[in-house]
Amino acid sequence: MDLLNKTLNGIKPLDPGAMEKARERQFKLTKPPGSLGRLEELSITIAGIQRNPLPSLEKKAIFTFAGDHHVVFEENIASAPMEITAQQVLNFVSGGGAVNALANHCGARLVIVDMGVATPYDRPSIVKDKRVGNGAANISRGPAMTREDAIMALEGGISSVLEELENGLDIIGVGEMGIGNTTPASAIYSLYTGLDPAEVTGPGAGIDEETIKRKVEVIRRAIDINNPRRDDAIDVLSKIGGFEIGGMAGAMIGAASKGIPVVVDGFISTAAALLAEQLNSDISGYLILSHHSAERGYGHAAGFMKQKPLLDLGLRLGEGTGAALGISLCDAAVRALKEIRTFDQAGVTDVTEL
Amino acid sequence: MDLLNKTLNGIKPLDPGAMEKARERQFKLTKPPGSLGRLEELSITIAGIQRNPLPSLEKKAIFTFAGDHHVVFEENIASAPMEITAQQVLNFVSGGGAVNALANHCGARLVIVDMGVATPYDRPSIVKDKRVGNGAANISRGPAMTREDAIMALEGGISSVLEELENGLDIIGVGEMGIGNTTPASAIYSLYTGLDPAEVTGPGAGIDEETIKRKVEVIRRAIDINNPRRDDAIDVLSKIGGFEIGGMAGAMIGAASKGIPVVVDGFISTAAALLAEQLNSDISGYLILSHHSAERGYGHAAGFMKQKPLLDLGLRLGEGTGAALGISLCDAAVRALKEIRTFDQAGVTDVTEL
């Protein structure tokens, strides 16, 4: 709890001075003012986050938090066997996952964190061990975890980021691996947006409409039975969350406390973003939504956060894949801010001064 | 004319065999089938274009075609002085333009082609000389150029691409620089979509609503006076086009004839795409629209092409900047296709076979 509170207290609002200087520079670059649209806004946001008018994105990392969820197996609404979570962690370690390909694409290293994979596997030392338990408990019959475990999950996410500082960290992406984790994510969406679970629950990795209906009922039961308190994010995480969701929220908190932009992946990581914002509202400035997940209900969460994701490519994979594409756009935005010459430098007529 | 006809005749439909193999591979990769959304489709399209189930995107180039337009100065609807076209060409040569920053971002080299810059400047040898004239003539008083010049512009674009083959060319982006070239672009949009010029004419780099109204009238007059024949793209280019628009259309034709994917930049390059598609309908398969330009009317042209651009970030800069972001997404798509391991390779359970 000390680490969590200390980290939350370390989060400052974005630096308006750095943002103003970045904005002024955008207007002096050899292009029509505003013509790079959201890339310009993004560069200004990143300047504010890093408290630097000319921010650096040299060192990039994608954090993939893994955990399991007994609810989907006990209630028979899973799209895939639980063992796949562990198998995919090993696939990521050996470089063969989708997130590896896209992390390579955006020049990020991959940091894999085991928050609570249930299937036993031979965990390579490169996988961070922040395990809180053997999978989150069945949320339709009781809480996912104790309040102490929820704090441990958040602090596992925080320390994962803090440990990586020594390897350099200018921007992070946050994603997850966990069969069944759209179920707690949808429960969190429903709780915060106030929408019925049916409006924010979809097929996840692939279940039929009949199973989706049962999934909705499971989520409804989870909220009813646990009665999580909206104004206490730790309570929400412990009642209807999951270990990797706590890890992701913690990573967002940790990064924000160090002035590091956080690119949020997709459906499940956005549930973590909802929790993180509740813990400290200043966090919202540090969060960049990467893409509009194809999973039903995503738009409601983005709307609740008053954000519009950068991309809309029909992705619904998770792992940090969308975050990788978002990091690439951040890189483009910062390059534009830094590398385009000013009218003066380039000897190009500044129309705004004619 | 020989080069144009020969190149047009060399364009084949995409290779269905390579596409089918790429599609099959996508379903064997360690991710839920279809979960990479449009990136999966994009990888399959590129496989079909390159006629290779595992396409390569090692060698990337962005072609920026430059040209001037007397219409906007003679009719007093320009957003900026004509000299900026030449100044920006020199800015690109020295690496200081927006397109340089974003070409660096996506790992593409920049190929600058002078199609008809009107302001005299000391042209560095690195700028390809495919000049057709000193800027396109005032289209509101007569044709932009002769039919022979239109063919010369198209062939200049084709040869620009063919010359670059020896440096390696796995994908190209196509963009432009030319003060005033939203005017001919809007005229071409209006002609092909059948919409009134007012619906496809916006502020370009920045003119007020009053000037936009006059711009609309200039475009209306250009179409009325010249009466371009919709079914003859060379006629359209010569009557209401421009040299760099012809160069871009030619580059698309040249690339398609060599099995090279073409990422189309924004508003003006999409006008060139409309022309290229009219010259050979098989070209459409080779064209990837990068982003939804913020310029009024863009969506109508994309709709006419039955395509949805990859990005929508409010860009309205041109030069090839949006194409650079599109190339980056193509890179991500192809990496995913090639680098993600199959279920067999990774020892991950294939749920579709359970």
PDB file of C-alpha atoms in Angstrom, chain B residues 112-116 121 123-133 152 156 159-160 163:
ATOM      1  CA  ILE B 112      11.524  13.942 -55.549  1.00  0.00           C
ATOM      2  CA  VAL B 113      10.315  14.550 -59.081  1.00  0.00           C
ATOM      3  CA  ASP B 114       9.965  17.969 -60.703  1.00  0.00           C
ATOM      4  CA  MET B 115       7.010  17.692 -63.079  1.00  0.00           C
ATOM      5  CA  GLY B 116       6.665  21.381 -63.731  1.00  0.00           C
ATOM      6  CA  TYR B 121      15.334  27.423 -58.801  1.00  0.00           C
ATOM      7  CA  ARG B 123      17.564  22.192 -59.191  1.00  0.00           C
ATOM      8  CA  PRO B 124      19.864  19.691 -57.467  1.00  0.00           C
ATOM      9  CA  SER B 125      20.646  16.608 -59.546  1.00  0.00           C
ATOM     10  CA  ILE B 126      18.943  14.405 -56.958  1.00  0.00           C
ATOM     11  CA  VAL B 127      15.609  15.863 -58.090  1.00  0.00           C
ATOM     12  CA  LYS B 128      14.367  13.907 -61.093  1.00  0.00           C
ATOM     13  CA  ASP B 129      13.734  16.184 -64.048  1.00  0.00           C
ATOM     14  CA  LYS B 130      10.481  15.095 -65.680  1.00  0.00           C
ATOM     15  CA  ARG B 131       9.365  18.639 -66.348  1.00  0.00           C
ATOM     16  CA  VAL B 132       6.524  19.048 -68.798  1.00  0.00           C
ATOM     17  CA  GLY B 133       6.276  22.827 -68.535  1.00  0.00           C
ATOM     18  CA  MET B 152       4.340  13.125 -71.221  1.00  0.00           C
ATOM     19  CA  GLY B 156       7.290  10.863 -66.575  1.00  0.00           C
ATOM     20  CA  SER B 159       9.694   6.243 -65.888  1.00  0.00           C
ATOM     21  CA  SER B 160      10.337   7.703 -62.433  1.00  0.00           C
ATOM     22  CA  GLU B 163      14.277   4.070 -62.972  1.00  0.00           C
TER      23      GLU B 163
END
